[in-house]
Amino acid sequence: MIILWGMILCGQSVASPAANQEAEQVALIAKTRPAVVSIFPPGTNAGGSGVLIAPDGETLTNYHVVGNQIALRCGLENGEVYDAVVVGMDPVGDLALIRLLGRENFPSLPLGNSRRARVGQRVYAMGNPLSAATNLVPSVSTGIISGLERYQAPTAGFLEYTDAIQTDAPINPGNSGGPLIDTEGKILGINGRISLEKRGRVNVGVAYAISAQQISNFLYPLRAGRIVPHADLGATVRTADDGRVLVDSINDKMEPYHRGLRVDDELIFFADRMMSTSNQLLNMLGTLPAGWDVPLTFRRDGTARTIRVRLTAKSRSIPTLNESSSRLPAAVQAVYQARPEWANDHFQKLWRNRLWARLVTSPAMKWESQTRLGRETSRAEIRVDGDSITWKLEETQETWPRGTRAPLEHDDDRVLAVVADLCQATSAMANPAVDYLGTFPNVRDQMNHVLVQSYGELSVRWYLDMDREELTSIEVGAEGRWERMTVSWSMNEPGTLRPALWNWESTTGKSAQWDVLNAEASP
Amino acid sequence: MIHSFWILAFSLCLEDPSTDDQLSWATARVVKLYGAGGVGRLEGYGSGVFVAGSGLILTVDSPLLSAESIRVVLSDGSRRTARLAGVDRTIALAALQIDGDRPTAPYPHFDVTLAPPGREGDSVWAVSNLFGIAVGNEAVSVQKGIISAHTSWATRQGTEAVPFSGKLFVLDIVTNNPGAAGGALINSEGQLVGIIGKEIRHEPTRMWINTAFPMEQILPFIERVNAGTADKTRPLSTEPVVDRRELARVDLRGVRLLPEVLDRTPPFVDGVETDSPAQWAGLVPDDLIVYVQDIIIPSTTELRLALLEQPTAEPIRLMILRNNELLPIILPPRHEPTEELKTP
């Protein structure tokens, strides 16, 4: 019967002889291998691997390959050696983004969709294991995906592999940072860790790759020149004997507590996954940079409740880059700028300047709004004019926009007072510094570029959509108050920015949204 | 002819993502085992395979089973306890029976009578919880390879020769890792063709080899278990017996160790022989050897065992503790390799 099942499934495969399949495999490797990089960090005789992901030289590798180096030497299959500069790093997740210099037409591979990866699927690992490629032509090994959603605990706070792809394709020292490629030639992950025991530091058929999903979450924060902090929930969980995932401890100085999560609550859903083991939470958490907003569903006394929390930064030790910049090659010096606690300020400035210019010079952004917060007279005003942004809340009243069904009941006064307070404080910010953080989900869960201005405890986040790089929402928050106000715009009417959604998240875990467009449309 | 044709068809098919279904069918039949161990080189975890709906599990005979009750985690994450139902010390296999009444629904299991004997060249999948990677309802690991040989080899475990003299499957994939023993070897039709064996080495070369017991050698044991005539004495909770005389003969490459005054004497360097690899490498008295080739070394016995496992003509990587600082040291072989050996 199983043989019959084989017949049905394989009716088409039978028609293609094994020789064809082998030819396809050879063609796939010929197509993908030019994008595989051999990396030689200076001052060591160790080597690692990487993979080009953009024609301008952007290359993914492991943090443990780059270490604290600013400049690297990189070789490609064509035998050429290029200078490279560090762009961003993620020491906890063992990722680094570097940039090969000297060409604008590097061969590159696209990131695949690791969520569609399946156990049993054929994969190829490429790189420079044991520094065998003296002619810079990368080695290829193949195997299957042995497991998914693997968790491998960190060593001293570094190199935590979460939601990782496990493969039996042979991976040896030197393969680190190289790609795990699927049969379509897309990057499923970055190989970086192997299980080992008695046999020493060689392949034992168990290797782990950082998933393309995790990489895409960190990609823009890395592009921003950051040393990207990982997300922390501010709570730990345990798996109970009956298999439920329960909150074991919670930090009362962090957001989940202030949104209502308590010890012994059962965690049901986090980010985009059902929670069935405590590893699942570590898995999801590890794939997210700090500052990410996630939905979290928990159950207490039989009642489930969903809150939205912003994940804070895991405490960490920040690596110091090897600042012997006098010895940096000229090509690297031109694209490197030091900044404490950042990987490379040069790339930060490129992004920040471009996006900020988009924000303040676009005609659509020279915008002044009078949004009615209250029924009659309350008006919020946000004005972007040149380099200055002003927020103002005129007059307040106890009434709320039509269409609002008493969202906060007795909290109304207080909420309004906080809004006024935030607006006033923001206006007092004297052109504070702006940083580009990368892409994060906005209040509607769309991925947006985020610019942030910080002024003491107060921060303003500017969200720009990724395609048109236009403002979609502004958020004001005060650290330690667990309150944020967001105003976002409907993008259906290009050029006209009508406030479409006011969003309020309060300390009590209550949140309210006022759909301004609809409220105003109703009689 | 026809038969091999369909096997080819299937192995092509298994390259597809559609294998996911078939492999999840197989992983649902492999369980995670937890028992005695968790100290030194003894893992407290292992793998097992359901071979009957009543809850009969096959695994290897190991110190893990010296616990009175073995904890079993099923593929859906649910937990059971199991008791030893029989051992066969000649093939080093054991059977466990899930505690309690007959289940209302049969446990997902392999039909052991179904599989044709595995042959050299067959594509196989090894399904096990190697390294204890998966916990709870997480799926155990899958590796793919072929049966390289169906043969009998003299093998050893630690310093001890393995008594088993029957035929083994030798595999071309690194299946035999900590925790993998007792896992399933399935063919391209999803049938159970073998049980993954313990970590053993080829006696003449001391190379680690990857092996599985062919099912046809196991069937008589299952019959004895079902008939209630199988041996049921629990294994001892100790590590495999180390041959002290052989350990005493291990070449320490010029390192003199503290005399073994304690059960677990820490591996301090007591002295260094003149013109020995230890001296060339710069080892000095009072250095504490912490790692040999990335394996942590808690005692002089472990150090001798670790050195025994190293090829004599290869350098050995050590990590030593000197003045509270960890230092990497390369301990060269006694003699430089001959010219022929150096040729790439």
mmCIF file of C-alpha atoms in Angstrom, chain B residues 2 9 11 24 44 60 75 105 108 115 121 127-128 143 145 222 245-246 251 272 283:
data_model
loop_
_atom_site.group_PDB
_atom_site.id
_atom_site.type_symbol
_atom_site.label_atom_id
_atom_site.label_comp_id
_atom_site.label_asym_id
_atom_site.label_seq_id
_atom_site.Cartn_x
_atom_site.Cartn_y
_atom_site.Cartn_z
ATOM 1 C CA ILE B 2 9.727 -3.860 -11.045
ATOM 2 C CA ALA B 9 10.449 6.258 -7.859
ATOM 3 C CA SER B 11 13.627 7.934 -3.556
ATOM 4 C CA SER B 24 6.317 12.974 10.318
ATOM 5 C CA GLY B 44 20.528 10.627 30.690
ATOM 6 C CA VAL B 60 19.437 -0.317 23.191
ATOM 7 C CA SER B 75 5.844 12.672 19.753
ATOM 8 C CA ALA B 105 -6.202 3.617 21.100
ATOM 9 C CA PRO B 108 1.520 4.730 16.758
ATOM 10 C CA ALA B 115 9.966 -4.588 6.144
ATOM 11 C CA GLY B 121 23.007 0.689 -1.281
ATOM 12 C CA VAL B 127 15.173 9.017 12.994
ATOM 13 C CA SER B 128 16.384 9.683 16.548
ATOM 14 C CA GLN B 143 19.175 12.205 8.726
ATOM 15 C CA GLY B 145 22.067 8.295 3.881
ATOM 16 C CA ILE B 222 10.812 -9.406 20.148
ATOM 17 C CA ARG B 245 45.869 -2.157 32.317
ATOM 18 C CA GLU B 246 45.166 -0.731 28.912
ATOM 19 C CA ASP B 251 51.006 7.210 25.786
ATOM 20 C CA VAL B 272 57.219 16.777 32.067
ATOM 21 C CA LEU B 283 53.624 22.291 29.387
#
